Amino acid sequence: MGALEVREGFTELYGAEPEGVWAAPGRVNLIGEHTDYNDGFVMPFALPHVTTAVVASRDDGVLRLHSADVPGAPVELRVDDLAPESDRNWTGYPAGVVWALREAGHEVTGADVHLASTVPTGAGLSSSAALEVVVALALNDLYALGLKGWQLARLCQRAENVYVGAPTGIMDQTASACCESGHALFLDTRDLSQRQIPFDLAAEGLRLLVVDTRVQHAHSGGEYGRRRAGCEKGAALLGVDALRDIPYGGLDAALADLAGEEEVARLVRHVVTENGRAERVVTLLESGDIRSIGPILTEGHASLRDDFRVSCPELDLVVDTALASGALGARMTGGGFGGSAIVLAESSDVPALTKAIEQSFRDAGHGTPRVFEAVPSAGARRLA
Ligand code: ADP
Ligand code: MG
């Protein structure tokens, strides 16, 4: 759905003109998985897929929320009544943003919101962050709050962690808020310092495919929380604030210290090696050598599959088939247990590669995957 149609939807729903139109993208993560709650490094880039919000402010304490992607009338809430974990529906995400802004002392006195998205939901492409960030940006503008992208990302993370009750890291919201077209975002999740890294695939004759397995993940489910708790335990046992503090060169010593803690040791090994991979990828990209990141992506997949254990048969099948069909590298992206994989390939190999992946899913009796090209795109912005 185009921005104009979403705008018309607002007028039909609320019988009034909106004050503006905003968009925030979904993202894929190039490297740095399950590092963002360990104070580590991540490197997402924004997708061309966006959530669009058409919004008008209100001064009567009423918050009305509607999504073109969810059937039904607008949901009406009162900003004074917003309370953490009170809303298990989709409206918890935007309501959580209003709650987080108000909690932080920003005077947000209501809004009429109409949304529509082209970001696939539950595919590991961060439709939840796109939804939060677009609402936060709209309210930031309408209420002249003057918050920067990284500050909005923090508030959106708080909305998702505390209001929705999903214990996710800071990557998704920062990616949606801060990414730039033609770049990947190298983010240090400890201090939120950022570097925009040129990532122009087309200029190098390369493509990056996203393969959505259509296996639905459940982030707020127990597995994610269990990995997170295991990482915290590892940091505590090793006497550091976060696993980020274990340098790659200190891995062997750390693993020796964790003798008898097999599960924790595996988690630690993934996080430490993954931070190392993120640093290697950023060095290669800054030297203009995109092709050489391929094997590092593949290494990252093996680590997520064997050490962190968050892959699934469908994701492994994408990676194995892509590599057998000439891809330069491939890995699952996002939290895992389903969702999407990314594949780096020569442009000329893409048609055969796509066919091979689709065929492998048919042969294995899996549903049809959704394959599309990911072009590094712009972060959240006002459209009108
Ligand atoms: P992901 O962020 O990987 O897509 P999540 O489980 O974190 O998966 O978030 C998906 C949830 O976000 C959906 O189940 C829904 O509640 C909400 N959501 C995302 N986009 C929209 C939308 N356009 N309209 C309504 N709800 C949405
Ligand atoms: Mg999400």
PDB file of C-alpha atoms and ligand atoms in Angstrom, residues 27 50-52 66-70 88-94 115-132 160 164 166 168 172 216-220 334-335 339, ligand 1:
ATOM      1  CA  ARG A  27      15.979  -4.416   8.770  1.00  0.00           C
ATOM      2  CA  VAL A  50       8.493   0.149   5.640  1.00  0.00           C
ATOM      3  CA  THR A  51       5.730   0.709   8.126  1.00  0.00           C
ATOM      4  CA  THR A  52       3.899   3.915   7.302  1.00  0.00           C
ATOM      5  CA  HIS A  66      -5.605   1.382  13.701  1.00  0.00           C
ATOM      6  CA  SER A  67      -3.610  -0.829  11.352  1.00  0.00           C
ATOM      7  CA  ALA A  68      -4.654  -1.578   7.786  1.00  0.00           C
ATOM      8  CA  ASP A  69      -3.025  -4.976   8.360  1.00  0.00           C
ATOM      9  CA  VAL A  70      -5.419  -5.898  11.169  1.00  0.00           C
ATOM     10  CA  ARG A  88      -1.142  -8.526  24.586  1.00  0.00           C
ATOM     11  CA  ASN A  89      -2.369  -7.386  21.169  1.00  0.00           C
ATOM     12  CA  TRP A  90      -0.524  -5.573  18.377  1.00  0.00           C
ATOM     13  CA  THR A  91      -1.649  -2.268  19.910  1.00  0.00           C
ATOM     14  CA  GLY A  92       0.783  -2.932  22.780  1.00  0.00           C
ATOM     15  CA  TYR A  93       3.668  -1.816  20.537  1.00  0.00           C
ATOM     16  CA  PRO A  94       2.410   1.684  19.642  1.00  0.00           C
ATOM     17  CA  LEU A 115      -0.675   2.365  10.044  1.00  0.00           C
ATOM     18  CA  ALA A 116       0.109   0.098   7.128  1.00  0.00           C
ATOM     19  CA  SER A 117       3.195  -1.991   6.540  1.00  0.00           C
ATOM     20  CA  THR A 118       5.101  -3.781   3.818  1.00  0.00           C
ATOM     21  CA  VAL A 119       7.446  -5.389   6.364  1.00  0.00           C
ATOM     22  CA  PRO A 120       6.631  -9.095   6.687  1.00  0.00           C
ATOM     23  CA  THR A 121       5.675  -9.779  10.313  1.00  0.00           C
ATOM     24  CA  GLY A 122       7.308 -12.441  12.420  1.00  0.00           C
ATOM     25  CA  ALA A 123       9.927 -13.078   9.699  1.00  0.00           C
ATOM     26  CA  GLY A 124      12.919 -11.852  11.670  1.00  0.00           C
ATOM     27  CA  LEU A 125      12.841  -8.579   9.713  1.00  0.00           C
ATOM     28  CA  SER A 126      11.758  -6.458  12.642  1.00  0.00           C
ATOM     29  CA  SER A 127       8.253  -5.373  11.845  1.00  0.00           C
ATOM     30  CA  SER A 128       7.841  -4.694  15.568  1.00  0.00           C
ATOM     31  CA  ALA A 129      10.672  -2.145  15.616  1.00  0.00           C
ATOM     32  CA  ALA A 130       9.394  -0.512  12.413  1.00  0.00           C
ATOM     33  CA  LEU A 131       6.009  -0.130  14.093  1.00  0.00           C
ATOM     34  CA  GLU A 132       7.455   1.342  17.284  1.00  0.00           C
ATOM     35  CA  GLU A 160       8.986  -3.528  23.734  1.00  0.00           C
ATOM     36  CA  VAL A 164       4.977  -5.533  25.529  1.00  0.00           C
ATOM     37  CA  ALA A 166       9.535  -9.019  24.990  1.00  0.00           C
ATOM     38  CA  THR A 168      14.837  -7.840  22.977  1.00  0.00           C
ATOM     39  CA  ASP A 172      16.248  -3.465  15.792  1.00  0.00           C
ATOM     40  CA  GLN A 216       7.168 -18.172  12.503  1.00  0.00           C
ATOM     41  CA  HIS A 217       9.471 -17.427  15.393  1.00  0.00           C
ATOM     42  CA  ALA A 218       8.339 -16.489  18.880  1.00  0.00           C
ATOM     43  CA  HIS A 219      10.789 -13.967  20.326  1.00  0.00           C
ATOM     44  CA  SER A 220       9.071 -13.501  23.582  1.00  0.00           C
ATOM     45  CA  GLY A 334      17.531 -12.176  13.376  1.00  0.00           C
ATOM     46  CA  GLY A 335      16.712 -14.078  16.522  1.00  0.00           C
ATOM     47  CA  GLY A 339      12.398 -16.255  10.245  1.00  0.00           C
TER      48      GLY A 339
HETATM   49  P1  ADP B   1       9.262  -9.245  13.857  1.00  0.00           P
HETATM   50  O1  ADP B   1       9.632  -8.004  14.558  1.00  0.00           O
HETATM   51  O2  ADP B   1      10.438 -10.114  13.556  1.00  0.00           O
HETATM   52  O3  ADP B   1       8.421  -9.040  12.631  1.00  0.00           O
HETATM   53  P2  ADP B   1       7.809  -9.681  16.304  1.00  0.00           P
HETATM   54  O4  ADP B   1       7.155 -10.868  16.883  1.00  0.00           O
HETATM   55  O5  ADP B   1       8.860  -9.006  17.099  1.00  0.00           O
HETATM   56  O6  ADP B   1       8.357 -10.109  14.870  1.00  0.00           O
HETATM   57  O7  ADP B   1       6.717  -8.588  15.980  1.00  0.00           O
HETATM   58  C1  ADP B   1       5.579  -8.926  15.203  1.00  0.00           C
HETATM   59  C2  ADP B   1       4.335  -8.309  15.826  1.00  0.00           C
HETATM   60  O8  ADP B   1       4.361  -6.877  15.665  1.00  0.00           O
HETATM   61  C3  ADP B   1       3.057  -8.744  15.159  1.00  0.00           C
HETATM   62  O9  ADP B   1       2.589  -9.971  15.686  1.00  0.00           O
HETATM   63  C4  ADP B   1       2.121  -7.595  15.489  1.00  0.00           C
HETATM   64  O10 ADP B   1       1.638  -7.698  16.819  1.00  0.00           O
HETATM   65  C5  ADP B   1       3.058  -6.389  15.466  1.00  0.00           C
HETATM   66  N1  ADP B   1       3.021  -5.715  14.160  1.00  0.00           N
HETATM   67  C6  ADP B   1       4.049  -5.541  13.294  1.00  0.00           C
HETATM   68  N2  ADP B   1       3.671  -4.846  12.201  1.00  0.00           N
HETATM   69  C7  ADP B   1       2.366  -4.567  12.360  1.00  0.00           C
HETATM   70  C8  ADP B   1       1.386  -3.860  11.583  1.00  0.00           C
HETATM   71  N3  ADP B   1       1.679  -3.308  10.404  1.00  0.00           N
HETATM   72  N4  ADP B   1       0.130  -3.766  12.083  1.00  0.00           N
HETATM   73  C9  ADP B   1      -0.176  -4.318  13.259  1.00  0.00           C
HETATM   74  N5  ADP B   1       0.688  -4.981  14.025  1.00  0.00           N
HETATM   75  C10 ADP B   1       1.947  -5.116  13.609  1.00  0.00           C
END
